[in-house]
CSV table of C-alpha atoms and ligand atoms in Angstrom, one decimal:
chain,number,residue,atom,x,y,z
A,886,UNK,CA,9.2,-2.3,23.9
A,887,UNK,CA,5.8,-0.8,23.1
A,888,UNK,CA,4.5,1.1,26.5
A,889,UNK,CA,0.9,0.9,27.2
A,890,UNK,CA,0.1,4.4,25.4
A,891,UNK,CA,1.4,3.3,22.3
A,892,UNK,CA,-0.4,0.0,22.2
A,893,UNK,CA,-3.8,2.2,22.8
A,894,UNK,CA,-2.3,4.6,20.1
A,895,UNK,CA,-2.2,2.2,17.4
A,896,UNK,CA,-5.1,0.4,18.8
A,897,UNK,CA,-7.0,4.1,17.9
A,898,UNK,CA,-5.2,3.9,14.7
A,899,UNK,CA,-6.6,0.5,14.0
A,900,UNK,CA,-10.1,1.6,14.4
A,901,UNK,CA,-10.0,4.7,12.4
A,902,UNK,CA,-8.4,2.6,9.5
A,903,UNK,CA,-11.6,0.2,9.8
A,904,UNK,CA,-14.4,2.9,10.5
A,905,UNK,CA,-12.9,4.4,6.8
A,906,UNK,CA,-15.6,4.2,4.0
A,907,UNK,CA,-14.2,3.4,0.7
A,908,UNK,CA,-14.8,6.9,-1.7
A,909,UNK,CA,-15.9,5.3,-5.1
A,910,UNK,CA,-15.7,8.9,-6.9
A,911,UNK,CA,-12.0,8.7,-6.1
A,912,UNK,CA,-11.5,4.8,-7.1
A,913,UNK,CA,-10.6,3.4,-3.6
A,914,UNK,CA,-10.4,-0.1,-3.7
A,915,UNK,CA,-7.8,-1.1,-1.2
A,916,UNK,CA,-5.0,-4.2,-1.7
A,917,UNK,CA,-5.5,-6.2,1.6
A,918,UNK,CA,-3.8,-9.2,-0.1
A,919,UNK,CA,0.0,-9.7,1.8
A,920,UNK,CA,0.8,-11.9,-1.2
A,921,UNK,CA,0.4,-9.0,-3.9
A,922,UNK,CA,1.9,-6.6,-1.6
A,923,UNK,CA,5.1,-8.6,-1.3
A,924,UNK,CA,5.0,-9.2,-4.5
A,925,UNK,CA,5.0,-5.9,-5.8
A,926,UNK,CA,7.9,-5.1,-3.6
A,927,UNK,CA,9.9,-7.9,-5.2
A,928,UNK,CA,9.6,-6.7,-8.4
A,929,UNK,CA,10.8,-3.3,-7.7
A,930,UNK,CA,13.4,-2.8,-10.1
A,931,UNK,CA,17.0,-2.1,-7.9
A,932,UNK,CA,17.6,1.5,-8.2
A,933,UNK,CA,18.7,4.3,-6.7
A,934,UNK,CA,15.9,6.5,-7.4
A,935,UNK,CA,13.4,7.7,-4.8
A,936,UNK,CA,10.0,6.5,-5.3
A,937,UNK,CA,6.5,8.0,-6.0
A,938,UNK,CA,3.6,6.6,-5.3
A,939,UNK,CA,0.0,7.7,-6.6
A,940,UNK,CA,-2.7,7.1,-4.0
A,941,UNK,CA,-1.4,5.7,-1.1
A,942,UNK,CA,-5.0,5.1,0.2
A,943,UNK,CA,-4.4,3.3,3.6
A,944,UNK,CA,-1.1,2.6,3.6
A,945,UNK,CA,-0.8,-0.7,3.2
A,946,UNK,CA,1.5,-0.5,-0.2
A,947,UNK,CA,3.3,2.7,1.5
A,948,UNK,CA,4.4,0.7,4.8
A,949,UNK,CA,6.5,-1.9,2.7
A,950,UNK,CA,7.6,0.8,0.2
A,951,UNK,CA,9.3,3.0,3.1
A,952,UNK,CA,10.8,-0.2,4.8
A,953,UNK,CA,12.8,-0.1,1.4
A,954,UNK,CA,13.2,3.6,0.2
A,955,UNK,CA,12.4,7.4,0.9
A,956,UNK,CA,8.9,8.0,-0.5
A,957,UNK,CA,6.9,10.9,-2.3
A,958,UNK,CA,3.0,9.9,-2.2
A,959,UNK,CA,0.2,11.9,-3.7
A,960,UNK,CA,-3.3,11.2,-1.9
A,961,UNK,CA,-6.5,13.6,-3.3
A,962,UNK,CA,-8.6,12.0,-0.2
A,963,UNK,CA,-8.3,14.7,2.8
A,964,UNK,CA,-9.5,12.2,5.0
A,965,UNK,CA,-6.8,9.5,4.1
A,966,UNK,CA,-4.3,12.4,4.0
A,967,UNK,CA,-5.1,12.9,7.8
A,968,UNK,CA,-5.0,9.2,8.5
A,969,UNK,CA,-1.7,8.5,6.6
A,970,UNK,CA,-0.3,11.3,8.5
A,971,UNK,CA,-0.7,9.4,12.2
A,972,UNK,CA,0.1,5.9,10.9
A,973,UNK,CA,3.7,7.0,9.5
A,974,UNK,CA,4.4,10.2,11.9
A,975,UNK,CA,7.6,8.5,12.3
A,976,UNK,CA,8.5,8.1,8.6
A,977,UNK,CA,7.6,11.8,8.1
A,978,UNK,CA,9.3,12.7,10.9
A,979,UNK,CA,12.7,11.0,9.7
A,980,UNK,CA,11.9,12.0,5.7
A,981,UNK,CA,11.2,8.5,5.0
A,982,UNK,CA,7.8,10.1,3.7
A,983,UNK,CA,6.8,13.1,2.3
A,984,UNK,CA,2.9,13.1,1.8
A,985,UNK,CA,1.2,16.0,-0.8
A,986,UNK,CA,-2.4,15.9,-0.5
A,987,UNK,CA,-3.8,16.8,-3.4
A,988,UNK,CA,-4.9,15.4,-7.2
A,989,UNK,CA,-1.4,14.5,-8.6
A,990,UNK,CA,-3.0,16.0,-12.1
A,991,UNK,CA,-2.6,18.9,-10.8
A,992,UNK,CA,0.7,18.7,-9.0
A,993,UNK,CA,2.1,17.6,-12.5
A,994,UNK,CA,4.3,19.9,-15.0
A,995,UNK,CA,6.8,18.6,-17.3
A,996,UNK,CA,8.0,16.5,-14.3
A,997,UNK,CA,6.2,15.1,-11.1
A,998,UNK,CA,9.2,15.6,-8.9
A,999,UNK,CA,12.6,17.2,-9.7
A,1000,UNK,CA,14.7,14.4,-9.3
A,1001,UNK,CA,14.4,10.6,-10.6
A,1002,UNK,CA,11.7,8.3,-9.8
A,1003,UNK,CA,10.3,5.2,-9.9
A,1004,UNK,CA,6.5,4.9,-9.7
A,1005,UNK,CA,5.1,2.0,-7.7
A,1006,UNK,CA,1.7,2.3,-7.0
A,1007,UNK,CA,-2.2,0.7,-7.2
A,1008,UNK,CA,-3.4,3.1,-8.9
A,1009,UNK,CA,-7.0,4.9,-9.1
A,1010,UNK,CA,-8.6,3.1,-12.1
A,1011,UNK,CA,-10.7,5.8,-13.4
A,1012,UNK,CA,-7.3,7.8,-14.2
A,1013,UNK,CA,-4.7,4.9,-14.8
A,1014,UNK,CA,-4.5,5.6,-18.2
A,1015,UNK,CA,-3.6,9.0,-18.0
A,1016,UNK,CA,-1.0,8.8,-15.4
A,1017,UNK,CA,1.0,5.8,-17.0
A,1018,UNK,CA,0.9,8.4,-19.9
A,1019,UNK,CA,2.5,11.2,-18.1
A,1020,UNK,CA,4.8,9.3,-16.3
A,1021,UNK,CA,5.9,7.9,-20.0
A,1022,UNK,CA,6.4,11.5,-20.8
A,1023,UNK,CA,8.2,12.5,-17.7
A,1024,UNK,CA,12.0,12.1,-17.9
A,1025,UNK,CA,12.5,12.1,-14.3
A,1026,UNK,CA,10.5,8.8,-14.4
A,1027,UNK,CA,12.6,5.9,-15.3
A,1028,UNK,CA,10.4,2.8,-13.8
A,1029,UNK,CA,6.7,2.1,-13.5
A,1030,UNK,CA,5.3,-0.3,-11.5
A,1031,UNK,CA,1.8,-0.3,-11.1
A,1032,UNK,CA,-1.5,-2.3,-10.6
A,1033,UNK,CA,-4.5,-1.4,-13.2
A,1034,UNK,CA,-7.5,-2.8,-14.4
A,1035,UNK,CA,-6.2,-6.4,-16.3
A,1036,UNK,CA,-7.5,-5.1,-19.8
A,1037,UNK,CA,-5.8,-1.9,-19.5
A,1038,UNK,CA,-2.4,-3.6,-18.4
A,1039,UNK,CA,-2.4,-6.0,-21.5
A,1040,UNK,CA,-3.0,-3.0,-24.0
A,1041,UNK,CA,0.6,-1.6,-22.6
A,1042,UNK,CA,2.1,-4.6,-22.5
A,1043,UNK,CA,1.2,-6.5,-25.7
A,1044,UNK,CA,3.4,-7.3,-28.8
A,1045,UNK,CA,2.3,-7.2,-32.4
A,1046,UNK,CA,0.1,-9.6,-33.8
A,1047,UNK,CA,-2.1,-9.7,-30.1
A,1048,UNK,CA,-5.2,-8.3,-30.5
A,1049,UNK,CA,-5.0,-5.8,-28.2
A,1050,UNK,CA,-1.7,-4.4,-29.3
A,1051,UNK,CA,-2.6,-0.6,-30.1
A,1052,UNK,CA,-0.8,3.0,-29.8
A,1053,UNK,CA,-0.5,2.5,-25.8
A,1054,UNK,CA,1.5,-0.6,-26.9
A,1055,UNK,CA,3.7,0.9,-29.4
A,1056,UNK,CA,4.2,4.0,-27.0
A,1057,UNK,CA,4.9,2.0,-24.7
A,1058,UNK,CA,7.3,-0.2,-26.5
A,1059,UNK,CA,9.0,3.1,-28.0
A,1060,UNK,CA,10.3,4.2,-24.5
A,1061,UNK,CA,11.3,0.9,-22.9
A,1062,UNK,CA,10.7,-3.1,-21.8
A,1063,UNK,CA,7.2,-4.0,-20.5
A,1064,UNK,CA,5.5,-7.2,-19.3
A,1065,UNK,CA,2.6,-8.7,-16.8
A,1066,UNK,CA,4.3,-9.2,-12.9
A,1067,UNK,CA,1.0,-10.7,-11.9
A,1068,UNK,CA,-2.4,-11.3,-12.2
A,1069,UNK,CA,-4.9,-10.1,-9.5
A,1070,UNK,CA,-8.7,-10.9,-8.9
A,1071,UNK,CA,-11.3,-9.4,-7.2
A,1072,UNK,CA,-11.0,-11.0,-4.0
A,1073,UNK,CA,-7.2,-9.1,-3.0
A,1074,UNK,CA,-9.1,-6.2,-2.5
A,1075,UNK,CA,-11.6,-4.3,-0.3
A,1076,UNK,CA,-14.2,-3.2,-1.5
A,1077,UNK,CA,-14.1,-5.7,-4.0
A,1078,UNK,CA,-13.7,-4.2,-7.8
A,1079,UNK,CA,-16.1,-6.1,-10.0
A,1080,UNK,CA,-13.4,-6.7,-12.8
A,1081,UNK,CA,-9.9,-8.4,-13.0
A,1082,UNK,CA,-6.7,-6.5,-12.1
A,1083,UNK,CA,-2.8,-6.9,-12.8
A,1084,UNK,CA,0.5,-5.0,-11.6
A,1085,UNK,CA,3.0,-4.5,-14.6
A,1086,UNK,CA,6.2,-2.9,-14.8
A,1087,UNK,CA,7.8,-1.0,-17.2
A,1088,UNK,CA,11.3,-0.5,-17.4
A,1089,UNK,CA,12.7,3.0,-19.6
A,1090,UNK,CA,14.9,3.6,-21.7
A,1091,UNK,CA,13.8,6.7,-23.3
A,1092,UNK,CA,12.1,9.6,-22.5
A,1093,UNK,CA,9.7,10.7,-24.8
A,1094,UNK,CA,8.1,9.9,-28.5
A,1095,UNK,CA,8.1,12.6,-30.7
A,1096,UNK,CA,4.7,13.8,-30.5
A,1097,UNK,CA,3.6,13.9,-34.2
A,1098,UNK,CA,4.4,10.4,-33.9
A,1099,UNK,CA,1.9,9.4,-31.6
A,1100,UNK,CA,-0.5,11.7,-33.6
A,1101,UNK,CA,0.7,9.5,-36.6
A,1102,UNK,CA,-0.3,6.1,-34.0
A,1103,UNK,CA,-4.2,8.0,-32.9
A,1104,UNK,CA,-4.8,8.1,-36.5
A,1105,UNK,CA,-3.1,4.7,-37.5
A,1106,UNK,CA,-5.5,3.2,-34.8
A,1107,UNK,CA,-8.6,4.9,-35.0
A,1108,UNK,CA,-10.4,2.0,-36.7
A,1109,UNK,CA,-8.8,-1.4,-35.5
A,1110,UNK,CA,-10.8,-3.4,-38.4
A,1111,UNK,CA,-9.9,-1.3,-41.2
A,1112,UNK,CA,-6.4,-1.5,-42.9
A,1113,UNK,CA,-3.5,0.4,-41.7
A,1114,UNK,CA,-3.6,2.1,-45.4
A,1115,UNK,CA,-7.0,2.9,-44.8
A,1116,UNK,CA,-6.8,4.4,-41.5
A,1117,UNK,CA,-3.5,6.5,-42.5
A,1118,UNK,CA,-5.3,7.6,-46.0
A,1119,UNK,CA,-7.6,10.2,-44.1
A,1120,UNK,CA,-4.7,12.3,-43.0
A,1121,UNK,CA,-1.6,11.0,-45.3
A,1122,UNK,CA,-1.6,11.5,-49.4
A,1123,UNK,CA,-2.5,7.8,-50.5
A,1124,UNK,CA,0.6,7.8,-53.1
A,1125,UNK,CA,3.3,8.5,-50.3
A,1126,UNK,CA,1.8,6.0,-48.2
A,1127,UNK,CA,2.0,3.6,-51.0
A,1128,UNK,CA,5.6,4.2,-52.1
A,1129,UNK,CA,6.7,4.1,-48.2
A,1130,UNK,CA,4.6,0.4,-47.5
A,1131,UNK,CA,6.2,-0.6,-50.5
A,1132,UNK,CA,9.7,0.4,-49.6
A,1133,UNK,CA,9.7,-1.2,-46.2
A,1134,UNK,CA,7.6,-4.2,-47.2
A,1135,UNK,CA,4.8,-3.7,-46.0
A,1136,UNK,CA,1.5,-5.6,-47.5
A,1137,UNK,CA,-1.3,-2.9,-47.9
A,1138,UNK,CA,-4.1,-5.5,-46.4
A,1139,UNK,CA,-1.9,-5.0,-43.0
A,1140,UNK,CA,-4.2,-4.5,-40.0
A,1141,UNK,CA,-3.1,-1.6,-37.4
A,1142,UNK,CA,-2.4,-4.6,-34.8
A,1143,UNK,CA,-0.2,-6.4,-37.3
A,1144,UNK,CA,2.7,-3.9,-37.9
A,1145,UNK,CA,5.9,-4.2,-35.4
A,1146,UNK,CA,7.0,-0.9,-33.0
A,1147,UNK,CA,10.0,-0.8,-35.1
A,1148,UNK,CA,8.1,-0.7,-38.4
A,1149,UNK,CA,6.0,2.7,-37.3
A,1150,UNK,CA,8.9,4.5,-36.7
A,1151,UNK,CA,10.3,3.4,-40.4
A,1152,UNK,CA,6.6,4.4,-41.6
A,1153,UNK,CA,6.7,7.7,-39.7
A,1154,UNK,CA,10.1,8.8,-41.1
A,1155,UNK,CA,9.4,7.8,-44.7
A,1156,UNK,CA,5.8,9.6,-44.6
A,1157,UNK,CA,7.2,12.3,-42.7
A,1158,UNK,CA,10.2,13.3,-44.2
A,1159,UNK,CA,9.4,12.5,-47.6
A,1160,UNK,CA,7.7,14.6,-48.5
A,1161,UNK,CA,6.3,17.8,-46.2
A,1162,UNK,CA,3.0,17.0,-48.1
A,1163,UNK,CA,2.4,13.8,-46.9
A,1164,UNK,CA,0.3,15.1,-44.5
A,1165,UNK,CA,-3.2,16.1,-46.5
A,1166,UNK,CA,-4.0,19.9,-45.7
A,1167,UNK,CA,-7.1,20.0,-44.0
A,1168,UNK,CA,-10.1,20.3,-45.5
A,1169,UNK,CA,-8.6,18.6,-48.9
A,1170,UNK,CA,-9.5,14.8,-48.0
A,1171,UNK,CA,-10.8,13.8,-51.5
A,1172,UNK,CA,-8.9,10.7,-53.0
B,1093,SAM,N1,-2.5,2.3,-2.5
B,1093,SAM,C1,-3.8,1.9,-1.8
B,1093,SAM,C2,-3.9,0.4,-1.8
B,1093,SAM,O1,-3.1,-0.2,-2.5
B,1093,SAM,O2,-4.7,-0.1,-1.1
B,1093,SAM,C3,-5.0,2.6,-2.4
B,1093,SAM,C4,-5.2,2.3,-3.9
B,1093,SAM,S1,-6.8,2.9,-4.4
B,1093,SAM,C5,-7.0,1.8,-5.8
B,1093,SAM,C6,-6.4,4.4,-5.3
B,1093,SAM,C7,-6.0,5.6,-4.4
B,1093,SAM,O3,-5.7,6.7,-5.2
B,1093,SAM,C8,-7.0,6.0,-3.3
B,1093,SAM,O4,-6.4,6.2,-2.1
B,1093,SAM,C9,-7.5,7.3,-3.9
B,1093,SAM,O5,-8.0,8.2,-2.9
B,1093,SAM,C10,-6.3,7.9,-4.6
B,1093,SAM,N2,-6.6,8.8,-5.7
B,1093,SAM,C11,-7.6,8.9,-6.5
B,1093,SAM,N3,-7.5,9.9,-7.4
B,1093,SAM,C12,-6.4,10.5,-7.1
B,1093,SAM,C13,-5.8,11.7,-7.6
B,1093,SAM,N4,-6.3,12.4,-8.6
B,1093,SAM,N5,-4.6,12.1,-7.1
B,1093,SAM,C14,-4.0,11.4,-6.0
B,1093,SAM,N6,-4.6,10.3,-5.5
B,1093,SAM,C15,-5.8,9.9,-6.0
């Protein structure tokens, strides 16, 4: 039963939480839509593995998340940090929660955490990109679940042939399963985000790509238009790529977007291990 001092505590609480003005440098558009919070907790894949979450912001993700699991969150706002910390003094108290305030960047080497993760977060828009990359790269992470601008989650999760299917797609596809949980506009959050947004998941299966590989996928991609041929030409000796399309079928007047996951990793082994000068020596890009 809730005494009288801890229904004016929360009631405190409750005003603080409103009388927060959202920080724009630090992308803080709160979720205040129950539906999307519940159903980013359903699609939490069953593990055993603690969970991280980037940005818990006001905590309305985090309260669901600890109902489930112990959680490591990462929040750069000082002010939010101090908030977070008296809306969950109980789940801190009992290690439900363990808060770092701080930019996760930062707190990141080869691993966020020394034990395995899943991320599950809304994450800061104007560094989404970056962290789904690292969290690729870490092998403690084995699941990310995560809501980002709608563009940015269709580049990860598209297949050949799409449009939008480019490196983040094959790296992404390289490493494990991805697709769209659900669609989210404007109106879930507050302040309101003047573009579409969606949470996808991705489920691992491996750790990391090699990373000439994805130097091979910058290159492949750097001109969507252009041929794949083309694109590859600038750093690869023309004849090697020709002889290695040719072996695995490939039609020269193949776009970038058109090429399966499985067929790069064919191309980067032929051009790769061929022969060690398939890659042109810089400064010699005349053909
Ligand atoms: N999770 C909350 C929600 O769903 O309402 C807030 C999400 S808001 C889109 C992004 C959160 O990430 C904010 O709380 C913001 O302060 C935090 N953030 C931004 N940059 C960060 C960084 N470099 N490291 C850690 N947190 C960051």
């Amino acid at each position: 039963m809730l005494t009288f001092c801890k229904l004016y505590y929360y009631k405190l609480l409750f005003m603080k939480k409103n009388s927060i003005v959202a920080k724009k440098k630090f992308g803080q558009n709160f979720l205040k839509d129950e539906t999307v919070l519940r159903k980013i907790v359903e699609a939490m894949p069953k593990t055993d593995n603690k969970i991280v979450e980037i940005g818990p912001g006001l905590g309305d993700l985090t309260k669901f998340l600890v109902d489930v699991k112990s959680v490591e969150a990462f929040e750069v706002d000082t002010d939010l940090c101090k908030l977070l910390q008296n809306i969950f003094k109980e789940e801190i108290a009992t290690k439900r929660l363990h808060i770092n305030c701080g930019d996760v960047l930062n707190a990141w080497q080869s691993s966020l955490i020394d034990e395995p993760y899943d991320l599950v977060a809304n994450l800061p828009y104007y560094i989404a990109t970056n962290i789904i990359l690292k969290a690729l790269a870490d092998p403690m992470c084995k699941n990310i679940l995560v809501m980002v601008q709608l563009e940015v989650a269709e580049k990860f999760c598209a297949m050949n042939g799409e449009k939008v299917f480019g490196s983040l797609s094959v790296i992404t596809q390289s490493l494990g399963n991805a697709h769209i949980v659900v669609k989210v506009p404007p109106t879930a959050f507050d302040p309101q985000p003047k573009i579409d947004s969606a949470v996808f998941l991705i489920q691992k299966n491996a750790d990391r790509n090699d990373e000439k590989f994805e130097d091979m996928l910058r290159v492949a991609f750097k001109q969507p238009r252009k041929t794949l041929m083309k694109n590859l030409s600038v750093v690869y000796e023309k004849n090697v790529l020709q002889e290695a399309f040719e072996e695995l079928n490939i039609a020269s007047t193949i776009r970038p977007h058109e090429l399966s996951t499985h067929d790069y990793h064919q191309l980067y082994k032929l051009t790769n291990t061929r022969s060690l000068d398939g890659r042109r020596e810089s400064g010699n890009t005349s053909k």
